[in-house]
Amino acid sequence: MENFLQLLIAKYNYWIYITLMMIGLFGVIAKNNLVKKIVGMSIFQTAIILFFVSMGMKKGATIPIVLHDHGAPSPVQAVDYINPLPHVLMLTAIVVAVSTLGVALALAVKVYKKYGTLEEDEILEQIRNS
Amino acid sequence: MTEHLPALIVVVPLLTSFLVFALGWFRKDLCFPAGLCGLAVAASSCIGLLVKVIRWGPVTYKLGGWEAPWGIVYVVDTLNGMVLAAVCLSASLQWIWSGPSVRRYFHDRLGALYGLQMLFVTGLLGMTVTGDAFNLYVLLEIASITAYALIAMGPERASLSSLNYVFMGTLGACFYLLGVGYLYIMTGTLNMADLGSLLTKLHSSGAIQVAFIVIMVGLWLKMAFFPLHGWLPNAYTHAPSPVSGLIAPLMTKVMVYVMIRINLHVFGPAYCFEKLGLDRAVLWLAVVAIVMGSVMALAQKDLRRMLTYVILIEVGYMVGGFWLGNRSGITGAILHLLNDVFMTLCAFLAVGNLLYRLPGCTFAELKGAFSKMPFTMGALVATALSIVGVPPTCGFFSKWYLLLGALEAGHYGFLGALIFSSLVSLVLFFRVFEQAFFTLQDHENAKHPFSFTLQEAPVQMVLPLLIAAAGLVALGVLSGEIVSGMVEPVIPPTVF
């Protein structure tokens, strides 16, 4: 039990991302409304973005801009700086997430114009009856 | 000049797609030739590169001059050289073929359709050529998002099918990204070659195991491997016919290529086939995929929908063949990947031609199609022979390697599934040809069985189809050279 608690507290960033990811997955799979599904998908993507962002974090480190002592640069210690690479990667992933969200919402509008509803079961019933 | 070929493969289609988008606003008639020029440049650089790679070995191109583990590199060996050439050639054939039907259905949205098609090809080429795990994710999403948009341009249920594809596809890409994150935590690198060498020391790590499984699930979602295939039949059936001729042959095949690349050169065959012990489970999954795909294909009454289930069967072949884990099986999977690009291309081009002239392509509507459209149906027969696996066509040779692999691995379930699905394909296509050849359309023709009116699709649509069909035979005849020159060198010597 104590081990488990330690695991829970020491790796809290992982637990947060897993919880968010599962909420998103639940939304995509279980929700009936298409927009709710899109929201779930967006939460899922955000969870992974947060996972990457937390991965670059170091205790007691600062933003990755090299400090200068006005003329005499001190040797750079990697421990003093947060790893910027995962953050930079996530800039791209955010762009991808935004465009996916845009496409998905545009499609939802198209679906709504065609069927007059966003509830999946009602749409499927209309398709079955036609 | 030739040292910049790998960059040209991606940059030229990318710039062309923007050019085509812009031309769509003021000179619509120039969209088609401009795109064709872009594809021609990309195709010739692919073929030039392939020849270079076969002669002098793999090529590495550093983008912006950054050295390997830090910068993004493009790596071309015979495996992806071959896939690149296949993607470029089939995209060019499709581009020429789609001209008349795009003008008929999309005259008001010409620029958007052509621009998206070009961007889709860019994504696929980039995914194939890149040697960086994260870069692959970005290009995968470029290809996927354009595919969603292209499919949604279709009539009727297209937007709903496309939305389902968005959900499944995005989950797949996210799983892949998550796996890459785990790999980055463990190794601190994103370069595939670097990952490959660092991972050899980490075989017992649990995080790597999670990364492997998550990446595989993501890729299987994208390639529609059996339990994760839900999005594919609807998306490809409801897509507009010019578009399904582009997406159906290429998307799943490139994803299979990515799986092969990641398993062989990132995790390594020792990890996948020996350490993990998952190969039997995946093989049985492939068996189920093939059998279920065959059964569901039998239940269809529409030619295009039936072909989407044939794609599922072929994905089962390739995944199963690869996971046999021996030299013949992997050779079969890679060869089948190449062949299947052209088989599916041929099949969907033929369906597009039928849809251009006929109201639909349910079996009832195909009555008398042979007498009306002999060239299209002839090409469809060649495709069917290849999918069933009849010797002069290419399908036979890859299936032969797969069968050999199954025998060597002693996996009789996969062997049985291969034979079962070949027999089912025979039935599937015979049903189509029976309707199209022996049933005459109406009473007029019944009175005069030898009089018919030719209603073939335009030459611009028939010619690319016939070239693709001839390609099926050519690939079959050349399969020995392809295996010895391109497939053998990329399989690691540790695989027997």
XYZ file of C-alpha atoms in Angstrom:
626
model
C 0.000 0.000 0.000
C 2.778 2.380 0.955
C 4.614 1.531 -2.229
C 1.518 2.209 -4.209
C 1.012 5.585 -2.550
C 4.597 6.477 -3.270
C 4.101 5.530 -6.900
C 0.938 7.599 -7.001
C 2.539 10.702 -5.560
C 5.969 10.520 -7.161
C 4.620 10.009 -10.684
C 1.546 12.196 -10.382
C 2.019 13.695 -13.857
C 1.561 10.255 -15.422
C -1.588 9.606 -13.422
C -3.042 12.910 -14.538
C -2.360 12.242 -18.190
C -3.710 8.689 -17.985
C -6.895 9.896 -16.283
C -7.432 12.596 -18.896
C -6.706 10.150 -21.689
C -9.253 7.670 -20.365
C -11.881 10.412 -20.026
C -11.252 11.325 -23.653
C -11.368 7.709 -24.816
C -14.621 7.192 -22.928
C -16.065 10.261 -24.617
C -15.134 9.069 -28.101
C -16.425 5.544 -27.578
C -19.446 5.891 -25.330
C -21.054 9.243 -26.106
C -23.966 9.404 -28.486
C -23.705 13.049 -29.478
C -21.183 13.741 -32.228
C -19.960 17.007 -30.730
C -19.375 15.304 -27.380
C -17.347 12.704 -29.235
C -15.301 15.495 -30.807
C -14.744 17.006 -27.355
C -13.594 13.594 -26.111
C -11.175 13.333 -29.014
C -9.799 16.756 -28.191
C -9.304 15.821 -24.506
C -7.477 12.674 -25.626
C -5.078 14.712 -27.753
C -4.549 17.270 -24.999
C -3.698 14.503 -22.520
C -0.855 13.366 -24.739
C 0.339 16.937 -25.225
C 0.445 17.378 -21.418
C 2.346 14.100 -21.095
C 5.016 15.393 -23.468
C 5.188 18.773 -21.753
C 5.616 17.211 -18.308
C 8.337 14.950 -19.676
C 10.694 17.867 -20.305
C 10.379 19.179 -16.730
C 13.294 19.048 -14.297
C 13.247 19.905 -10.608
C 14.842 23.286 -9.897
C 15.544 24.000 -13.551
C 14.700 27.130 -15.470
C 13.550 28.048 -18.958
C 16.031 27.013 -21.648
C 17.636 30.402 -22.326
C 21.373 30.423 -21.653
C 22.301 32.872 -18.864
C 25.184 35.238 -19.542
C 27.255 37.006 -16.891
C 27.525 40.097 -19.050
C 30.441 39.254 -21.299
C 31.909 36.227 -19.549
C 29.690 33.230 -20.367
C 29.669 30.538 -17.699
C 29.721 26.885 -18.790
C 26.225 25.581 -19.545
C 24.935 22.919 -17.165
C 22.155 20.835 -18.733
C 20.697 20.211 -15.261
C 19.844 23.893 -14.893
C 17.587 24.008 -17.913
C 14.293 22.356 -18.818
C 14.522 20.092 -21.873
C 12.990 22.236 -24.629
C 12.655 19.530 -27.269
C 9.365 17.928 -26.095
C 7.859 21.395 -25.812
C 8.882 22.272 -29.341
C 7.480 18.977 -30.601
C 4.199 19.781 -28.908
C 3.919 23.089 -30.764
C 3.579 20.977 -33.911
C 1.240 18.534 -32.192
C -0.989 21.402 -31.049
C -1.231 22.615 -34.628
C -2.191 19.101 -35.703
C -4.756 18.869 -32.898
C -6.302 22.212 -33.838
C -6.617 21.302 -37.496
C -8.123 17.907 -36.658
C -10.620 19.644 -34.395
C -11.428 22.112 -37.177
C -12.019 19.380 -39.732
C -14.107 17.382 -37.262
C -16.320 20.357 -36.383
C -16.761 21.252 -40.051
C -17.858 17.680 -40.709
C -20.262 17.858 -37.757
C -21.834 20.962 -39.308
C -22.178 19.101 -42.612
C -23.767 16.129 -40.865
C -26.174 18.437 -39.034
C -27.203 20.149 -42.271
C -27.946 16.791 -43.853
C -29.746 14.982 -41.031
C -30.964 17.828 -38.795
C -29.533 16.186 -35.676
C -26.218 15.356 -34.064
C -27.365 12.299 -32.082
C -25.759 9.254 -33.619
C -28.648 6.851 -32.991
C -31.149 9.207 -34.638
C -28.889 9.591 -37.677
C -28.456 5.828 -37.969
C -32.208 5.377 -37.744
C -32.716 7.868 -40.566
C -30.170 6.002 -42.676
C -31.840 2.675 -41.950
C -35.267 4.007 -42.870
C -34.188 5.644 -46.128
C 21.973 17.774 -58.198
C 21.190 14.147 -57.474
C 22.138 14.529 -53.802
C 19.028 16.684 -53.291
C 16.622 14.110 -54.770
C 15.206 12.972 -51.380
C 14.197 16.537 -50.537
C 12.680 17.117 -53.978
C 10.345 14.156 -53.466
C 8.566 16.003 -50.667
C 9.148 19.659 -51.516
C 7.920 19.575 -55.118
C 4.481 18.044 -54.378
C 4.109 20.344 -51.346
C 4.724 23.508 -53.370
C 2.631 22.167 -56.242
C -0.310 21.646 -53.903
C -0.233 25.313 -52.883
C 0.122 26.342 -56.512
C -2.875 24.197 -57.465
C -4.954 25.663 -54.613
C -4.128 29.166 -55.856
C -4.767 28.325 -59.511
C -8.191 26.996 -58.512
C -9.277 30.587 -57.898
C -8.403 32.165 -61.216
C -7.208 29.648 -63.814
C -9.086 26.413 -63.178
C -7.991 24.849 -66.455
C -4.339 24.993 -65.348
C -4.862 22.946 -62.152
C -4.689 19.617 -63.924
C -1.478 20.186 -65.958
C 0.281 21.934 -63.049
C -0.414 19.022 -60.723
C 0.636 16.531 -63.345
C 3.963 18.351 -63.793
C 4.560 18.269 -60.034
C 3.807 14.564 -59.852
C 5.998 13.894 -62.888
C 8.954 15.636 -61.227
C 8.355 13.703 -57.997
C 7.972 10.419 -59.867
C 11.141 10.920 -61.880
C 13.115 11.829 -58.748
C 11.740 8.717 -57.024
C 12.783 6.483 -59.875
C 16.164 8.197 -60.174
C 16.687 7.717 -56.461
C 15.603 4.074 -56.594
C 18.120 3.354 -59.346
C 20.819 5.140 -57.352
C 19.979 3.221 -54.173
C 19.972 -0.151 -55.938
C 23.424 0.590 -57.407
C 25.192 2.304 -54.527
C 23.280 1.473 -51.382
C 21.186 3.564 -48.962
C 21.143 7.353 -49.192
C 20.908 9.668 -46.173
C 19.885 13.297 -46.647
C 20.297 15.780 -43.815
C 17.621 18.474 -43.957
C 19.185 21.881 -43.463
C 22.582 20.286 -42.914
C 21.892 19.246 -39.296
C 23.706 16.096 -38.213
C 21.742 12.910 -37.650
C 20.537 12.521 -34.051
C 19.586 16.207 -33.715
C 18.320 17.171 -37.139
C 15.740 15.436 -39.310
C 17.170 13.040 -41.859
C 15.607 11.440 -44.885
C 16.827 7.894 -45.374
C 16.174 5.979 -48.568
C 16.987 2.303 -48.952
C 15.487 -0.127 -51.437
C 12.459 -0.790 -49.214
C 11.169 2.740 -49.109
C 12.630 3.573 -52.506
C 10.319 0.927 -53.876
C 7.314 2.218 -51.913
C 8.081 5.807 -52.992
C 8.177 4.806 -56.650
C 4.925 2.858 -56.297
C 3.173 5.780 -54.567
C 4.370 8.300 -57.173
C 3.517 6.147 -60.159
C 0.074 5.182 -58.927
C -0.682 8.776 -57.900
C 0.317 9.976 -61.390
C -1.835 7.338 -63.095
C -4.730 8.263 -60.825
C -4.205 11.964 -61.561
C -4.504 11.405 -65.311
C -7.406 8.996 -64.859
C -9.400 11.256 -62.554
C -9.487 14.163 -65.068
C -12.900 13.511 -66.704
C -14.727 12.480 -63.534
C -13.315 15.417 -61.563
C -14.515 17.763 -64.314
C -17.949 16.138 -64.143
C -18.479 16.017 -60.364
C -16.234 18.783 -59.020
C -16.209 21.512 -61.684
C -17.038 24.069 -58.979
C -14.420 22.832 -56.453
C -11.611 21.893 -58.808
C -8.810 23.712 -57.000
C -9.764 22.379 -53.572
C -9.996 18.777 -54.740
C -6.736 18.807 -56.701
C -4.893 20.723 -53.981
C -5.994 18.265 -51.293
C -5.078 15.281 -53.457
C -1.614 16.715 -53.965
C -1.207 17.399 -50.240
C -2.300 13.838 -49.492
C 0.398 12.495 -51.799
C 2.923 14.815 -50.112
C 2.029 13.361 -46.728
C 2.410 9.801 -47.946
C 5.742 10.472 -49.649
C 7.054 12.271 -46.574
C 5.988 9.436 -44.290
C 7.785 6.977 -46.503
C 11.003 8.913 -46.923
C 11.555 10.198 -43.389
C 13.989 8.699 -40.905
C 12.627 10.515 -37.875
C 9.880 9.111 -35.650
C 8.224 12.434 -34.828
C 8.434 13.778 -38.357
C 6.580 10.638 -39.372
C 3.733 11.550 -37.015
C 3.373 15.019 -38.516
C 3.321 13.749 -42.082
C 0.939 10.958 -41.092
C -1.469 13.589 -39.841
C -1.045 15.669 -42.999
C -2.029 12.645 -45.056
C -4.873 11.720 -42.707
C -6.442 15.168 -42.387
C -6.437 15.631 -46.159
C -7.947 12.158 -46.485
C -10.775 13.106 -44.096
C -11.496 16.220 -46.123
C -11.320 14.381 -49.456
C -13.670 11.625 -48.311
C -16.124 14.190 -46.942
C -16.432 15.750 -50.422
C -18.528 12.772 -51.490
C -22.306 12.659 -51.697
C -24.861 11.227 -49.261
C -23.341 9.574 -46.190
C -19.790 10.688 -46.920
C -19.572 13.300 -44.164
C -20.755 10.889 -41.461
C -18.367 8.161 -42.626
C -15.568 10.685 -42.744
C -16.339 11.832 -39.197
C -16.075 8.252 -37.954
C -12.763 8.002 -39.764
C -11.653 11.216 -37.993
C -12.337 9.671 -34.569
C -10.588 6.386 -35.267
C -7.749 7.951 -37.224
C -7.008 10.570 -34.585
C -6.956 7.960 -31.831
C -4.547 5.926 -33.943
C -2.200 8.835 -34.512
C -2.349 9.770 -30.806
C -1.432 6.231 -29.774
C 1.522 6.360 -32.136
C 2.604 9.710 -30.660
C 2.289 8.328 -27.124
C 4.554 5.416 -28.034
C 7.090 7.806 -29.512
C 6.970 9.728 -26.221
C 7.871 6.578 -24.270
C 10.715 5.862 -26.660
C 11.961 9.421 -26.217
C 11.863 9.126 -22.417
C 13.900 5.932 -22.535
C 16.441 6.907 -25.183
C 16.412 10.690 -25.582
C 16.329 10.494 -29.361
C 13.794 10.511 -32.156
C 16.027 9.434 -35.019
C 15.053 5.950 -36.172
C 18.574 4.649 -36.778
C 19.713 6.037 -33.438
C 16.670 4.559 -31.683
C 17.422 1.216 -33.297
C 20.952 1.097 -31.930
C 19.999 2.355 -28.445
C 17.056 -0.008 -28.046
C 19.209 -3.129 -28.374
C 20.353 -2.519 -24.785
C 16.847 -1.920 -23.441
C 15.087 -5.144 -24.419
C 13.979 -5.978 -20.887
C 12.462 -2.562 -20.164
C 8.743 -2.406 -19.430
C 8.413 1.093 -20.861
C 9.726 -0.099 -24.224
C 7.174 -2.891 -24.179
C 4.387 -0.380 -23.580
C 5.786 1.834 -26.324
C 5.828 -1.096 -28.728
C 2.254 -2.135 -28.024
C 0.909 1.404 -28.137
C 2.669 2.147 -31.440
C 1.388 -1.089 -32.953
C -2.194 -0.364 -31.881
C -1.919 3.112 -33.389
C -0.608 1.823 -36.696
C -3.175 -0.986 -36.836
C -5.938 1.550 -36.328
C -4.598 3.543 -39.254
C -4.204 0.525 -41.526
C -7.578 -1.005 -40.526
C -6.240 -4.299 -39.213
C -9.154 -6.518 -38.285
C -10.628 -5.603 -34.906
C -9.786 -1.934 -35.570
C -11.156 -1.784 -39.123
C -14.582 -0.252 -38.399
C -13.998 3.006 -40.246
C -12.664 1.674 -43.539
C -15.598 0.121 -45.455
C -17.884 3.132 -45.034
C -15.199 5.731 -45.630
C -13.968 4.129 -48.853
C -17.437 3.266 -50.141
C -18.899 6.722 -49.688
C -15.845 8.652 -50.871
C -16.242 10.295 -54.287
C -15.069 7.868 -56.965
C -12.038 9.900 -58.156
C -10.846 10.113 -54.549
C -11.266 6.462 -53.636
C -8.975 5.651 -56.566
C -6.246 7.581 -54.754
C -6.825 6.868 -51.062
C -7.825 3.209 -51.170
C -4.639 1.912 -52.830
C -2.189 4.078 -50.923
C -3.133 4.889 -47.327
C -3.283 1.384 -45.851
C -0.254 0.226 -47.809
C 1.924 3.081 -46.613
C 0.841 2.321 -43.048
C 1.896 -1.304 -43.530
C 5.229 0.007 -44.775
C 5.572 2.126 -41.613
C 4.866 -0.948 -39.481
C 7.505 -2.973 -41.307
C 10.032 -0.128 -41.069
C 9.482 0.404 -37.337
C 9.555 -3.280 -36.488
C 12.591 -4.111 -38.586
C 14.726 -1.040 -38.047
C 13.634 0.537 -34.750
C 12.654 -2.324 -32.452
C 14.532 -4.927 -34.468
C 13.488 -8.456 -35.390
C 15.147 -9.917 -32.286
C 12.830 -7.878 -30.073
C 9.629 -8.338 -32.087
C 9.864 -12.025 -32.852
C 11.884 -13.487 -29.983
C 11.822 -11.260 -26.909
C 8.186 -10.213 -26.888
C 6.495 -13.524 -27.689
C 3.524 -11.731 -29.223
C 4.013 -13.083 -32.720
C 1.650 -16.049 -32.321
C -1.118 -13.814 -30.988
C -0.731 -11.333 -33.855
C -0.677 -14.173 -36.366
C -3.958 -15.549 -35.074
C -5.372 -12.039 -35.211
C -4.310 -11.891 -38.861
C -5.980 -15.266 -39.461
C -9.208 -13.905 -37.975
C -8.805 -10.728 -40.056
C -8.491 -12.726 -43.268
C -11.373 -15.086 -42.511
C -13.719 -12.379 -41.262
C -12.807 -10.106 -44.182
C -13.653 -12.934 -46.592
C -16.949 -13.716 -44.909
C -17.996 -10.067 -44.796
C -16.965 -9.575 -48.431
C -19.236 -12.480 -49.390
C -22.173 -10.715 -47.786
C -21.860 -7.605 -49.988
C -23.999 -6.826 -53.002
C -22.078 -3.781 -54.195
C -18.812 -4.101 -56.100
C -17.128 -1.113 -54.463
C -18.123 -2.162 -50.947
C -16.951 -5.694 -51.628
C -13.559 -4.352 -52.696
C -13.177 -2.452 -49.420
C -13.444 -5.784 -47.606
C -10.872 -7.208 -50.011
C -8.547 -4.441 -48.751
C -9.106 -5.729 -45.194
C -8.154 -9.243 -46.327
C -4.984 -7.941 -47.969
C -4.015 -6.030 -44.816
C -4.415 -9.322 -42.948
C -2.058 -11.007 -45.454
C 0.618 -8.375 -45.031
C 0.496 -8.115 -41.242
C 0.340 -11.903 -40.884
C 3.088 -12.461 -43.425
C 5.351 -10.040 -41.630
C 4.708 -11.582 -38.215
C 5.571 -15.055 -39.465
C 9.010 -13.737 -38.632
C 10.957 -15.703 -41.210
C 12.656 -14.597 -44.394
C 10.028 -15.924 -46.793
C 7.165 -14.460 -44.782
C 8.693 -10.976 -44.617
C 9.660 -11.143 -48.301
C 6.081 -12.096 -49.083
C 4.702 -9.225 -46.996
C 6.951 -6.630 -48.653
C 6.318 -7.965 -52.150
C 2.600 -8.101 -51.457
C 2.717 -4.501 -50.273
C 4.097 -3.443 -53.663
C 1.703 -5.660 -55.617
C -1.306 -4.651 -53.598
C -0.779 -0.959 -54.366
C -1.312 -1.745 -58.041
C -4.013 -4.384 -57.532
C -6.131 -2.009 -55.451
C -5.367 0.869 -57.811
C -6.538 -1.208 -60.756
C -9.664 -2.367 -58.941
C -10.735 1.108 -57.856
C -9.931 2.706 -61.224
C -12.134 0.077 -62.875
C -14.939 0.787 -60.401
C -14.522 4.502 -61.106
C -14.929 3.836 -64.836
C -18.048 1.772 -64.218
C -19.499 4.515 -62.028
C -18.758 7.062 -64.752
C -21.109 5.270 -67.151
C -23.499 3.264 -64.963
C -25.862 4.570 -62.277
C -24.184 2.499 -59.573
C -22.167 -0.655 -59.156
C -24.385 -3.074 -57.292
C -24.291 -6.490 -58.904
C -27.727 -5.976 -60.440
C -26.595 -2.780 -62.121
C -23.563 -4.486 -63.635
C -25.672 -6.625 -65.959
C -24.250 -6.616 -69.451
C -21.263 -4.523 -68.447
C -18.878 -6.706 -70.447
C -20.510 -5.881 -73.744
C -20.783 -2.183 -72.922
C -17.375 -1.594 -71.355
C -15.076 -4.402 -72.531
C -11.750 -2.685 -71.704
C -12.715 -1.731 -68.162
C -14.112 -5.167 -67.433
C -11.056 -6.785 -69.030
C -8.811 -4.860 -66.648
C -11.063 -5.877 -63.772
C -10.620 -9.523 -64.782
C -6.829 -9.069 -64.687
C -7.161 -7.541 -61.205
C -9.385 -10.381 -60.055
C -6.881 -12.949 -61.330
C -4.156 -11.157 -59.430
C -6.162 -10.943 -56.207
C -7.041 -14.634 -56.456
C -3.406 -15.421 -57.267
C -3.197 -16.855 -60.798
C 0.393 -17.278 -62.035
C 1.256 -14.701 -64.682
C -0.046 -11.891 -62.469
C 1.855 -10.491 -59.505
C -0.575 -11.656 -56.814
C 0.552 -15.250 -57.291
C 4.199 -14.582 -56.475
C 3.660 -12.717 -53.221
C 1.098 -15.287 -52.128
C 3.621 -18.010 -52.936
C 6.169 -16.433 -50.597
C 3.521 -16.027 -47.905
C 2.545 -19.705 -48.233
C 6.206 -20.736 -48.081
C 6.665 -18.595 -44.986
C 3.628 -20.141 -43.303
C 4.929 -23.635 -44.077
C 8.399 -22.830 -42.749
C 6.965 -21.345 -39.570
C 4.659 -24.355 -39.261
C 1.668 -22.085 -38.816
C -1.098 -24.049 -40.495
C -3.812 -21.639 -39.352
C -2.343 -18.869 -41.499
C -1.789 -21.320 -44.358
C -5.428 -22.370 -44.178
C -6.618 -18.760 -44.026
C -4.585 -17.880 -47.133
C -6.050 -20.758 -49.132
C -9.551 -20.125 -47.794
C -9.481 -16.453 -48.726
C -8.099 -17.218 -52.204
C -11.025 -19.544 -52.833
C -13.442 -16.975 -51.455
C -11.997 -14.293 -53.763
C -12.623 -16.632 -56.667
C -16.281 -16.878 -55.659
C -16.488 -13.139 -55.046
C -15.273 -12.164 -58.489
C -17.075 -14.980 -60.250
C -20.357 -13.639 -58.913
C -19.532 -10.237 -60.400
C -18.471 -11.606 -63.759
C -21.452 -13.911 -63.954
C -23.764 -10.924 -63.718
C -21.675 -8.769 -66.010
C -20.974 -11.348 -68.701
C -23.825 -13.827 -68.892
C -26.818 -11.695 -67.946
C -27.988 -9.384 -70.676
C -29.383 -6.090 -69.662
C -32.841 -5.952 -71.126
C -35.219 -7.628 -73.549
C -33.922 -5.706 -76.535
C -30.566 -7.351 -76.231
C -32.091 -10.717 -75.441
C -33.679 -10.796 -78.858
C -30.432 -9.912 -80.576
C -27.715 -11.402 -78.415
C -24.930 -10.287 -80.730
C -25.871 -6.649 -81.024
C -24.530 -4.320 -78.394
C -23.614 -0.699 -78.092
C -20.179 0.218 -76.859
C -20.366 2.689 -73.960
C -16.774 2.657 -72.803
C -15.458 5.379 -70.481
C -13.313 8.153 -72.062
C -9.852 7.198 -73.335
C -8.255 9.296 -70.612
C -9.844 6.981 -68.052
C -9.328 3.685 -69.866
C -5.688 4.130 -70.783
C -4.304 4.572 -67.205
C -6.392 1.584 -66.139
C -4.943 -0.573 -68.916
C -1.424 0.584 -68.041
C -2.025 -0.356 -64.389
C -3.425 -3.736 -65.461
C -0.368 -4.347 -67.663
C 1.699 -3.355 -64.637
C 0.175 -6.253 -62.691
C 1.575 -8.712 -65.219
C 4.880 -6.833 -65.466
C 5.312 -6.920 -61.686
C 4.617 -10.632 -61.764
C 7.189 -11.275 -64.484
C 9.777 -9.094 -62.750
C 9.085 -10.391 -59.236
C 12.325 -12.417 -59.161
C 14.397 -9.297 -59.851
C 12.378 -7.268 -57.340
C 12.957 -9.825 -54.601
C 16.683 -10.229 -55.217
C 17.390 -6.563 -55.931
C 15.130 -4.701 -53.530
C 13.527 -6.926 -50.904
C 16.427 -9.187 -49.904
C 18.887 -6.361 -49.053
C 16.554 -4.728 -46.520
C 15.725 -7.801 -44.432
C 18.294 -7.943 -41.619
C 20.677 -10.917 -41.917
C 19.606 -12.133 -38.462
C 16.211 -13.168 -39.873
C 16.176 -16.654 -41.374
